mmCIF file of C-alpha atoms in Angstrom:
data_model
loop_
_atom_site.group_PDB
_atom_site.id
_atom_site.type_symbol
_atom_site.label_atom_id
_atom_site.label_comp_id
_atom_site.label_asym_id
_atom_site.label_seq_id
_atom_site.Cartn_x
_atom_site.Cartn_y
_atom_site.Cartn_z
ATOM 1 C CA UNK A 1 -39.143 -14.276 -61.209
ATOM 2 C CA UNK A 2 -39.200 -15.357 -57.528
ATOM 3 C CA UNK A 3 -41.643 -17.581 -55.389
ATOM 4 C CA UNK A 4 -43.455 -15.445 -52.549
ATOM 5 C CA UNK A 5 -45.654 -16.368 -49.696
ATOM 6 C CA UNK A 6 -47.888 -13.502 -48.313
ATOM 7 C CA UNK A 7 -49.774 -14.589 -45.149
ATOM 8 C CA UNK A 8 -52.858 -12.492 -44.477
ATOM 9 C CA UNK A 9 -52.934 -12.025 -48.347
ATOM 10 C CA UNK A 10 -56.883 -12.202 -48.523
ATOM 11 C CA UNK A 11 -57.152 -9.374 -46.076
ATOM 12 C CA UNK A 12 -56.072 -5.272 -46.615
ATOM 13 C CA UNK A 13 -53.057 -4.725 -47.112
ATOM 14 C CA UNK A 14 -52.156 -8.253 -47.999
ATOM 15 C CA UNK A 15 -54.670 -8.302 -50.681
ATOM 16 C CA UNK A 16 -53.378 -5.259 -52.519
ATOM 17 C CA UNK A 17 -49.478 -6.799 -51.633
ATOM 18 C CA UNK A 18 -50.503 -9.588 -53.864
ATOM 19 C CA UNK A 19 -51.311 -7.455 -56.595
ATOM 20 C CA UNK A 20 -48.333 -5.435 -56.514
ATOM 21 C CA UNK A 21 -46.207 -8.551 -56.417
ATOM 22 C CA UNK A 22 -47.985 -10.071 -59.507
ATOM 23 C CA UNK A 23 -47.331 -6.408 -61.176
ATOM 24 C CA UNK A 24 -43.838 -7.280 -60.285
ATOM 25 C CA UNK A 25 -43.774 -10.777 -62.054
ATOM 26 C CA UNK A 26 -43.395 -12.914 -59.035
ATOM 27 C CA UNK A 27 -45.620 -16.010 -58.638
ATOM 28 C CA UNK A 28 -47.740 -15.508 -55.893
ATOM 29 C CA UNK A 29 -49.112 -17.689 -52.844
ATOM 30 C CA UNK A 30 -51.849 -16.364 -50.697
ATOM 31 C CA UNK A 31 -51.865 -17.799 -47.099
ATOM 32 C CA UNK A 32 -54.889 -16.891 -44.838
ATOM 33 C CA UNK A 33 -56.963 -18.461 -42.494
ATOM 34 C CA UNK A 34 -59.682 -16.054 -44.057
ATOM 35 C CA UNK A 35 -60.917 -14.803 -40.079
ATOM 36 C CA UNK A 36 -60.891 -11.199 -41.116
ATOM 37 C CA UNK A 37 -60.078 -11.570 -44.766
ATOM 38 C CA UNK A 38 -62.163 -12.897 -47.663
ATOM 39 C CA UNK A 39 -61.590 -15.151 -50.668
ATOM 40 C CA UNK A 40 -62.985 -11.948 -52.868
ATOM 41 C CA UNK A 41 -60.024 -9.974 -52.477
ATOM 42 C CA UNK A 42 -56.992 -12.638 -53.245
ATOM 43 C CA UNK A 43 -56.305 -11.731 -56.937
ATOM 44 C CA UNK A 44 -57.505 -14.550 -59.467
ATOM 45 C CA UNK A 45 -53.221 -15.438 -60.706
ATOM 46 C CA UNK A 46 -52.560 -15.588 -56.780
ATOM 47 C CA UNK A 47 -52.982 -19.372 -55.518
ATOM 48 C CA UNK A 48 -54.934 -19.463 -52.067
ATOM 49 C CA UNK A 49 -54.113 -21.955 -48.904
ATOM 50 C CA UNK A 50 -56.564 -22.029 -46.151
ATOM 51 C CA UNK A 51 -54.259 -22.625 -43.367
ATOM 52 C CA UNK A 52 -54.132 -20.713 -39.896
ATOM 53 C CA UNK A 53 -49.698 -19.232 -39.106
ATOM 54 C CA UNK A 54 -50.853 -20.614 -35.062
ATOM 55 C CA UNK A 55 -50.406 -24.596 -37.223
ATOM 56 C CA UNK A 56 -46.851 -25.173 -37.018
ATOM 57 C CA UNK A 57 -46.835 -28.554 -38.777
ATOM 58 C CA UNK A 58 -48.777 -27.438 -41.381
ATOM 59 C CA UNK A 59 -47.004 -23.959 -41.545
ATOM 60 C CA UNK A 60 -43.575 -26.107 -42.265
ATOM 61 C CA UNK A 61 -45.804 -28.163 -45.100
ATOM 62 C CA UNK A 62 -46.924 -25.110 -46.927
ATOM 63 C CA UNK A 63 -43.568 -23.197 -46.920
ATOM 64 C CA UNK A 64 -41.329 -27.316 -47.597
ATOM 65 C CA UNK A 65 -43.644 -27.714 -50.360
ATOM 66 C CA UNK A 66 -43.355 -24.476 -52.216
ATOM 67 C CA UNK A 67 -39.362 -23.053 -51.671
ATOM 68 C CA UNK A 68 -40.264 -19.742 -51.255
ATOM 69 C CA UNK A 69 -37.603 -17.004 -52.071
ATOM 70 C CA UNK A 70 -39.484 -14.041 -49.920
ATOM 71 C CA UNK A 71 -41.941 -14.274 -47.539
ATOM 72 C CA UNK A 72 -43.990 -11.387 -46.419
ATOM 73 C CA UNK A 73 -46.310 -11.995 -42.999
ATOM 74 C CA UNK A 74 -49.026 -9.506 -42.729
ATOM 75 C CA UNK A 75 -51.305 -12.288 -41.000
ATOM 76 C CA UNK A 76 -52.461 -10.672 -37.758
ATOM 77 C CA UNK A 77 -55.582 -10.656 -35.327
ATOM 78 C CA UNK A 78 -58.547 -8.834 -37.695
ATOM 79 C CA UNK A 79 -59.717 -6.519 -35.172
ATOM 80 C CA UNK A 80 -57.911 -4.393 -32.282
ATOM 81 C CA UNK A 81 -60.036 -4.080 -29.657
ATOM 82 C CA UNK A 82 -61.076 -7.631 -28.817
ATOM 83 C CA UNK A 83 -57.859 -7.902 -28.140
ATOM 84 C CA UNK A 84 -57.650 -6.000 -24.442
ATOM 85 C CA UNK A 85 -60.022 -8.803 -24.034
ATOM 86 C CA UNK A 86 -58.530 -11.902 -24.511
ATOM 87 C CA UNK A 87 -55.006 -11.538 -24.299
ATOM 88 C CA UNK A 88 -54.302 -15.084 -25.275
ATOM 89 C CA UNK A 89 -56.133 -14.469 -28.720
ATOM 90 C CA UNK A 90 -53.166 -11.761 -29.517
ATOM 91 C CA UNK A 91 -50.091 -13.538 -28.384
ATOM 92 C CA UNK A 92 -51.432 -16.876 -29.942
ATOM 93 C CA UNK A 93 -51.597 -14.928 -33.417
ATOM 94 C CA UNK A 94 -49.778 -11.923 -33.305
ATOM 95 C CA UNK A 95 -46.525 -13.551 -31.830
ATOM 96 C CA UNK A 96 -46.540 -17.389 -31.442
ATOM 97 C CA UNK A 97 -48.161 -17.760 -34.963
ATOM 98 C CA UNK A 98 -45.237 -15.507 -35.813
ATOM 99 C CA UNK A 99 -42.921 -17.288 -34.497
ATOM 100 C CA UNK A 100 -43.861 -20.410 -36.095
ATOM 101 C CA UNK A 101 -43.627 -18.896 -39.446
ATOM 102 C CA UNK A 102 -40.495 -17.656 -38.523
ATOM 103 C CA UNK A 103 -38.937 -20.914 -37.575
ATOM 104 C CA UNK A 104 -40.597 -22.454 -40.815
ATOM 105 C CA UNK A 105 -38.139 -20.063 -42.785
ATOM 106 C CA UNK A 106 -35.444 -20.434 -41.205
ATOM 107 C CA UNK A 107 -35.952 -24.136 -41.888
ATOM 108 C CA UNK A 108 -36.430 -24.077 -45.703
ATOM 109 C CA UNK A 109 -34.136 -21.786 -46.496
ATOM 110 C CA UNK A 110 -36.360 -18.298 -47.157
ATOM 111 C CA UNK A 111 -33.996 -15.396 -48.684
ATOM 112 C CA UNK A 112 -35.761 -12.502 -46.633
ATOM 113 C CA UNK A 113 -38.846 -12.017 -44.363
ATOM 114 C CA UNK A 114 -41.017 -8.821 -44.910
ATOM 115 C CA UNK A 115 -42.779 -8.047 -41.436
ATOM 116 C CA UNK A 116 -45.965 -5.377 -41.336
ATOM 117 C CA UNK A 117 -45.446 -4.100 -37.436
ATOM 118 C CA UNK A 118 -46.698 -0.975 -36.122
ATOM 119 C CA UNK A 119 -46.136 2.182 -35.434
ATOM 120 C CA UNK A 120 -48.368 1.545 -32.149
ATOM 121 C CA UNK A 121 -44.984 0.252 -30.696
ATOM 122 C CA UNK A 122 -44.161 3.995 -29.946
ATOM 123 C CA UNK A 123 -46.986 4.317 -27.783
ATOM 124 C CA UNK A 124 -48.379 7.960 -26.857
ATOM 125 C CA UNK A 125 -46.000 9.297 -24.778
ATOM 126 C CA UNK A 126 -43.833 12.716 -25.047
ATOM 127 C CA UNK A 127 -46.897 13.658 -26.783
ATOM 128 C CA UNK A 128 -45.642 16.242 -30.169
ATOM 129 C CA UNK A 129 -42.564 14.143 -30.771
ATOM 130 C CA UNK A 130 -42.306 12.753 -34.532
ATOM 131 C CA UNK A 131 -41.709 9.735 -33.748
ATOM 132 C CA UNK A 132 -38.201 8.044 -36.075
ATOM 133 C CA UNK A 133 -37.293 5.121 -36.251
ATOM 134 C CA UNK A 134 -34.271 5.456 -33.373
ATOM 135 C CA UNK A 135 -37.355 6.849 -30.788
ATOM 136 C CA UNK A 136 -37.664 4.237 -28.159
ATOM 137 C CA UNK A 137 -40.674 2.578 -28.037
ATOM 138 C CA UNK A 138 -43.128 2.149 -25.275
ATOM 139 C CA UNK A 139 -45.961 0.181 -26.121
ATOM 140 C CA UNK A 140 -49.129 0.270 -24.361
ATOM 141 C CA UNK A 141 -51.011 -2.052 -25.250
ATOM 142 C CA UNK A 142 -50.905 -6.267 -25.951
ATOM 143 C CA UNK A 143 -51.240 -5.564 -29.373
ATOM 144 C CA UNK A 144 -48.473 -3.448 -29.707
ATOM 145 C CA UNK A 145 -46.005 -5.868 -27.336
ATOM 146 C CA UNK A 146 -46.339 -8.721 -29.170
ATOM 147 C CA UNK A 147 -45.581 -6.626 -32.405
ATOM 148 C CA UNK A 148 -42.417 -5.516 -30.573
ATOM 149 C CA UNK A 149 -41.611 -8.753 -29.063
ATOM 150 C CA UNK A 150 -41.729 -9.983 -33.541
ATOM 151 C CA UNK A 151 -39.404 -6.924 -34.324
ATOM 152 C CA UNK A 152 -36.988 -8.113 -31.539
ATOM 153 C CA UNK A 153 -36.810 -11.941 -32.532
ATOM 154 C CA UNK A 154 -36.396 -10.928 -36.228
ATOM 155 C CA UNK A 155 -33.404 -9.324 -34.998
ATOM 156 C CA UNK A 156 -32.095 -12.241 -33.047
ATOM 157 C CA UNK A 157 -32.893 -14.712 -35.981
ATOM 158 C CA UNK A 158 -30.589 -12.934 -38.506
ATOM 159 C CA UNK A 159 -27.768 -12.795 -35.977
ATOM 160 C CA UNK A 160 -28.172 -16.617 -35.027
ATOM 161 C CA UNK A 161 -29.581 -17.953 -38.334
ATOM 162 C CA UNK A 162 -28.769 -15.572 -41.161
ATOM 163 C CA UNK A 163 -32.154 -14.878 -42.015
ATOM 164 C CA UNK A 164 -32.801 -11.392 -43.512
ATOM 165 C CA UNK A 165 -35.863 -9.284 -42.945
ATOM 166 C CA UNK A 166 -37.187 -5.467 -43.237
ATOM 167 C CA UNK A 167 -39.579 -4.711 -40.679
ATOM 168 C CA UNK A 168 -42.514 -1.835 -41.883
ATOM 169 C CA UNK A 169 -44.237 0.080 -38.649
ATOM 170 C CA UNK A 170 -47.275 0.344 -40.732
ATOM 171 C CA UNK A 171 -49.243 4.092 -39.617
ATOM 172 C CA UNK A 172 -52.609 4.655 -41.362
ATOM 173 C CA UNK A 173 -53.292 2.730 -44.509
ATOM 174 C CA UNK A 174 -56.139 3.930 -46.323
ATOM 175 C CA UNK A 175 -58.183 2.277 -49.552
ATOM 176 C CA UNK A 176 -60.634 0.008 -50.988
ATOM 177 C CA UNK A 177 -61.159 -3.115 -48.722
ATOM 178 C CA UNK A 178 -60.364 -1.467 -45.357
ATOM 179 C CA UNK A 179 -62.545 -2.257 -42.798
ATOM 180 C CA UNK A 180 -64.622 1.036 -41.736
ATOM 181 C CA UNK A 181 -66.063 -0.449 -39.338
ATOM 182 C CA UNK A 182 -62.512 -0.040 -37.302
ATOM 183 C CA UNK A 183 -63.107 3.371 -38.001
ATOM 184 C CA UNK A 184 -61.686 4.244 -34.111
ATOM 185 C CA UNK A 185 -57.966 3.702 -35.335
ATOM 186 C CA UNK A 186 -58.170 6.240 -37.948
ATOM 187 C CA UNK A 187 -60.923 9.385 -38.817
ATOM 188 C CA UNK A 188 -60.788 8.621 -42.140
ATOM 189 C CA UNK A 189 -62.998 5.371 -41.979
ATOM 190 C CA UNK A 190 -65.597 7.158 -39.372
ATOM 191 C CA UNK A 191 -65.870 10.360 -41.399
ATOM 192 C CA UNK A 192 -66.522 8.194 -44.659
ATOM 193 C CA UNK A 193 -68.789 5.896 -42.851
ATOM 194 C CA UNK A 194 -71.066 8.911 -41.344
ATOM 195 C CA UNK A 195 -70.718 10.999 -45.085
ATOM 196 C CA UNK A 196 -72.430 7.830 -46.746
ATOM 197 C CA UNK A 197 -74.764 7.605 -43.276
ATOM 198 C CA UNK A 198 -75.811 11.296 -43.835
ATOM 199 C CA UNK A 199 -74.404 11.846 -40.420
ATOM 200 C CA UNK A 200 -72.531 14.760 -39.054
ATOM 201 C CA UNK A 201 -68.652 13.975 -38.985
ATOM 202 C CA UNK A 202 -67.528 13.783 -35.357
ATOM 203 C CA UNK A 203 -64.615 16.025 -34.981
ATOM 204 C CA UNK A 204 -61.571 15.954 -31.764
ATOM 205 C CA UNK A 205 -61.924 19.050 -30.448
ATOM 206 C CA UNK A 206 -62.262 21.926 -32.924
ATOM 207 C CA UNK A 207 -60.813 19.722 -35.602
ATOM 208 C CA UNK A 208 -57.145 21.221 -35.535
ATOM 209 C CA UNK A 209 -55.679 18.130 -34.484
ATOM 210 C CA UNK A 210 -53.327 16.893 -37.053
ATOM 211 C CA UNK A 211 -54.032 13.875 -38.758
ATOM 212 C CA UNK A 212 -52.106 11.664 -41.448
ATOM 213 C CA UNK A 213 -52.451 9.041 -43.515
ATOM 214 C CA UNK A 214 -51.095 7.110 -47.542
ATOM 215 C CA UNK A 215 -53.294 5.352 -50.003
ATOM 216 C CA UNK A 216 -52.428 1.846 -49.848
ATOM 217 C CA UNK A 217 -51.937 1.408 -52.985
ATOM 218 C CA UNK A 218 -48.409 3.230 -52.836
ATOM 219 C CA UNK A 219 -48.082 1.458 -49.340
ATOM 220 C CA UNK A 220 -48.307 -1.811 -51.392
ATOM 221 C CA UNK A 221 -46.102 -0.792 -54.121
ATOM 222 C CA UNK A 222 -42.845 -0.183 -51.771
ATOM 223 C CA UNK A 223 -43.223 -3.201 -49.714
ATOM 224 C CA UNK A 224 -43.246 -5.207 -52.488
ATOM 225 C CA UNK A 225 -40.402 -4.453 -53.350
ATOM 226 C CA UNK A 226 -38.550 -4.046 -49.959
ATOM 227 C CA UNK A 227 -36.296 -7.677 -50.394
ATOM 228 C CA UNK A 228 -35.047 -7.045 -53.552
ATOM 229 C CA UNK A 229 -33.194 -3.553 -51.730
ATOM 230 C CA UNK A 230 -29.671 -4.151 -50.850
ATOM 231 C CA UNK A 231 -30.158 -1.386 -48.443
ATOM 232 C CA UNK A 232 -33.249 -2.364 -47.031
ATOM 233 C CA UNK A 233 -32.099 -5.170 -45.898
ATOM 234 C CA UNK A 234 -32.141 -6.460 -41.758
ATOM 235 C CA UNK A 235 -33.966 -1.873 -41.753
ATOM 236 C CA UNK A 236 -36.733 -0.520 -40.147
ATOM 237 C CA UNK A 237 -39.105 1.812 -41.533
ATOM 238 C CA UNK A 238 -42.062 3.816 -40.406
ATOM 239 C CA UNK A 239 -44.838 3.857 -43.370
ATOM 240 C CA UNK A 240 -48.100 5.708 -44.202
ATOM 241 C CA UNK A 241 -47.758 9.430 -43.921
ATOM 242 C CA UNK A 242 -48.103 10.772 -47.470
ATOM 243 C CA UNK A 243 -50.870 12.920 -46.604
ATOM 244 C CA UNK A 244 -51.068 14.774 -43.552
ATOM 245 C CA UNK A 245 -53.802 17.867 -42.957
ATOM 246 C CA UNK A 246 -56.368 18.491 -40.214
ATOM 247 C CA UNK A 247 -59.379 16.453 -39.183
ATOM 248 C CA UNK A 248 -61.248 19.489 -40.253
ATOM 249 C CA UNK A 249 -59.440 19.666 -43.946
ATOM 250 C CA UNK A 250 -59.737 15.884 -44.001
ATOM 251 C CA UNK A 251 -63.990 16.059 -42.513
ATOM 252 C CA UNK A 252 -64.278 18.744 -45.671
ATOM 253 C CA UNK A 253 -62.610 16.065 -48.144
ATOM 254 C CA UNK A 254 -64.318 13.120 -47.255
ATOM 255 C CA UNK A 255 -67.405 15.041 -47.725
ATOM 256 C CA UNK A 256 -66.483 15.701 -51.481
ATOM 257 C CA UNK A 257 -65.581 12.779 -52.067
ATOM 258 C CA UNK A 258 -68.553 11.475 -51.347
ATOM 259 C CA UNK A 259 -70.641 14.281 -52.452
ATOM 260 C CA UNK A 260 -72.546 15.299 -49.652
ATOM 261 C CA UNK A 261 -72.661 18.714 -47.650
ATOM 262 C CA UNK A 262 -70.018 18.633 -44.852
ATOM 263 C CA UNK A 263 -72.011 18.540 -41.471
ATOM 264 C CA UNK A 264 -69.668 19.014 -38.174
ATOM 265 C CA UNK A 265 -69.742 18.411 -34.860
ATOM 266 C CA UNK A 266 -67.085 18.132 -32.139
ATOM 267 C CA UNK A 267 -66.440 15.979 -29.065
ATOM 268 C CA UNK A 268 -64.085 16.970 -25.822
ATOM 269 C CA UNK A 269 -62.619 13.272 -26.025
ATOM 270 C CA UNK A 270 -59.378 13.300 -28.504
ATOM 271 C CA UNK A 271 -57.899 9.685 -29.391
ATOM 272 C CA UNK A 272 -54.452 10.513 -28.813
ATOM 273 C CA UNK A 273 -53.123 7.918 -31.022
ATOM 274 C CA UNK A 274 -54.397 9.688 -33.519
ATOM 275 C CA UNK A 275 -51.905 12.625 -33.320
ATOM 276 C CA UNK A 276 -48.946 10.419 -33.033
ATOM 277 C CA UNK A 277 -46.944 11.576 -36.215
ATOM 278 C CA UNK A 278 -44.071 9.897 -37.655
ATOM 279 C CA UNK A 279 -40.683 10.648 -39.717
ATOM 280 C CA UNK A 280 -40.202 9.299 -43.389
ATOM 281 C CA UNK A 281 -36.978 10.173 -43.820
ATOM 282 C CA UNK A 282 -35.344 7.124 -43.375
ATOM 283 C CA UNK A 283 -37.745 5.240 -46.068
ATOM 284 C CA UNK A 284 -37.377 8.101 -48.301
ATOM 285 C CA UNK A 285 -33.262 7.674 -48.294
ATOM 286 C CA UNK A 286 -32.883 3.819 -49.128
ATOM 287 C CA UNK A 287 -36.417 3.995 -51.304
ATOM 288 C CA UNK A 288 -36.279 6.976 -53.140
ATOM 289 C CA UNK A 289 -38.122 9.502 -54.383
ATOM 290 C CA UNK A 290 -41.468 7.837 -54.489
ATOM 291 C CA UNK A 291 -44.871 8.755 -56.938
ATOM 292 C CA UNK A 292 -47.387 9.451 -54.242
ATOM 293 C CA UNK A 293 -51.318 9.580 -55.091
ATOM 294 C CA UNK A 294 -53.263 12.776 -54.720
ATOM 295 C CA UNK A 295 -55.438 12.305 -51.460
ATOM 296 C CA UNK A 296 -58.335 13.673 -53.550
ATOM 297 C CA UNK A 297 -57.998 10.199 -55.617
ATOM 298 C CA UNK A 298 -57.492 8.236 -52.268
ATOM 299 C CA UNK A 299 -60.260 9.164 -50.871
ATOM 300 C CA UNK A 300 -61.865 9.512 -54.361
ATOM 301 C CA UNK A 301 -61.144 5.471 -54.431
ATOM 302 C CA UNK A 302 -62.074 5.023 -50.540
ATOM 303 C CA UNK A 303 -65.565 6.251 -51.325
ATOM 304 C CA UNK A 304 -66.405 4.407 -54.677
ATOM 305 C CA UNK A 305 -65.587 1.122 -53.122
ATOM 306 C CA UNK A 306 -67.702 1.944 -49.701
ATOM 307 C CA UNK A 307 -70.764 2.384 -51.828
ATOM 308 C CA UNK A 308 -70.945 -1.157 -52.627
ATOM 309 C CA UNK A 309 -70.610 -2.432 -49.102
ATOM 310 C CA UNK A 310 -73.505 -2.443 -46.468
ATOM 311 C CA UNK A 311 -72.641 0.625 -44.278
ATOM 312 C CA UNK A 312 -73.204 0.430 -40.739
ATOM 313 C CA UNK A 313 -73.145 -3.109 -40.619
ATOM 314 C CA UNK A 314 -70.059 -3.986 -38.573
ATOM 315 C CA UNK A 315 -68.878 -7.175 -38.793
ATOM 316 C CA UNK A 316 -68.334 -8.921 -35.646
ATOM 317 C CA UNK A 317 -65.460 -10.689 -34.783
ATOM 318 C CA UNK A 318 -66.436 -13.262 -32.129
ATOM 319 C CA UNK A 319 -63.594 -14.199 -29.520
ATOM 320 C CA UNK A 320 -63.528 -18.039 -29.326
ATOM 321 C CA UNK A 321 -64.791 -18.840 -25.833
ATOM 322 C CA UNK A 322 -62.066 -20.688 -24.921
ATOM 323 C CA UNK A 323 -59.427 -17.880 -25.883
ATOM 324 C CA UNK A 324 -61.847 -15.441 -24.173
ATOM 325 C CA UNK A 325 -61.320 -17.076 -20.771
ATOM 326 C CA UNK A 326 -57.761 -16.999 -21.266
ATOM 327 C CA UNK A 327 -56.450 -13.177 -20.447
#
């Protein structure tokens, strides 16, 4: 049984992490600052700290105190697109904070850090190319730099220190606990937040566009296990294309899933990102043949859990003023 840390644990991803690691037998420690996560989703036989990764002192206290064998870092800005407007906000969380957990494990002795990056780090050019994980990236945004810039200094640290890490360039994670109201990133989240509206599902185009996307519960499963893989060790992998169809199959699903008729429209504006489609080949080889859920039961699961939240009523992530000032 080993002693993991997962920051961001009380959000997504992190939330179902936790689970998976319990399933595992690990003892479990939750850090989040709870900004875009909530004490609901930590899992009762995970222990929650309250502490913010951009707290370096405290950072080192939390990680001295404990002797963590793995530490996975999923703790990340909540939301996207505040982010192209305070550019401090992102590199305060998504690299410095980073950094100072980073330097905390180096300093207590951590066996392997787990990292959730991005496959945003490709960026959207040569436009068709399935992206592996050799393709150079171009980022284009702050987001996706500062996730870079983390990929790169892991790298350094386990030449200079000896610290080992596998680095996920997480794609589109789909489940109970996502927040729809990001539903830009990703069709899935709009089409199930306008099925449950009554709306008609906004389609790119004529809907052809390829789309893809893995239940996070699978997502979960394999990163939780990631340190204890010889061969995964100091890797990259690109994650979350189990399912891939068109936004027109995936408009028609959604629909079912949520039992309403399937009402269409289109619009002549595309989110390129969404097309962006990436190679599993490389996870596939060190991880195995993996048991992937139907996407009838993801989005089957999707849709149960959005009935019980208040849809259409984003949550709003409010830039601290001072932060805000600071592009």
């Amino acid at each position: 049984m080993s002693k993991v840390l997962v920051t961001g644990g009380a959000g997504f991803i992190g939330s179902h992490l936790a689970e998976a690691l319990l399933q595992r037998g690990h003892r479990v420690v939750v850090l989040d600052n709870l900004t875009g996560g909530s004490v609901d989703h930590v899992p009762p036989s995970a222990r929650l700290v309250i502490e913010d990764i951009c707290e370096y002192g405290r950072i080192m206290d939390v990680l001295a105190r404990d002797s963590f064998d793995y530490v996975y870092h999923l703790a990340a800005s909540p939301t996207n697109s505040a982010l192209h407007h305070a550019r401090y906000l992102n590199y305060a969380e998504n690299l410095l904070g980073s950094l100072n957990l980073i330097s905390a494990c180096i300093q207590t002795d951590v066996k392997c850090l787990v990292f959730a990056s991005s496959t945003t780090v490709y960026g959207r050019s040569t436009a068709g190319l399935v992206r592996e994980e050799t393709t150079p990236p171009h980022p284009e945004d702050s987001y996706s730099i500062a996730k870079l810039a983390v990929e790169q200094e892991l790298d350094l640290t386990q030449k200079m220190f000896g610290l080992d890490h596998v680095i996920f360039r997480l794609h589109h994670v789909c489940g109970a606990r996502q927040r729809l109201e990001d539903a830009q990133d990703h069709p899935v989240g709009r089409f199930m937040t306008q099925a449950l509206l009554r709306l008609p599902m906004t389609l790119a185009d004529n809907g052809a566009q390829s789309v893809s996307f893995a239940d996070v519960r699978n997502v979960a499963t394999l990163i939780a296990e990631a340190p204890e893989i010889a061969d995964a060790r100091n890797q990259l992998f690109n994650i979350g294309a189990d399912h891939t169809c068109s936004e027109w199959e995936l408009a028609a699903a959604v629909a079912q899933a949520v039992g309403v008729e399937a009402r269409m429209t289109s619009t002549p504006d595309p989110n390129e990102r969404r097309a962006l489609r990436i190679s599993q080949e490389k996870l596939e080889a060190v991880f195995g043949e993996r048991v992937k859920r139907d996407m009838t039961e993801t989005l089957a699961t999707l849709a149960a859990w959005a009935r019980t939240q208040a849809i259409g009523q984003q949550r709003v992530f409010v830039v601290p003023a001072v932060w805000a000032m600071r592009q």
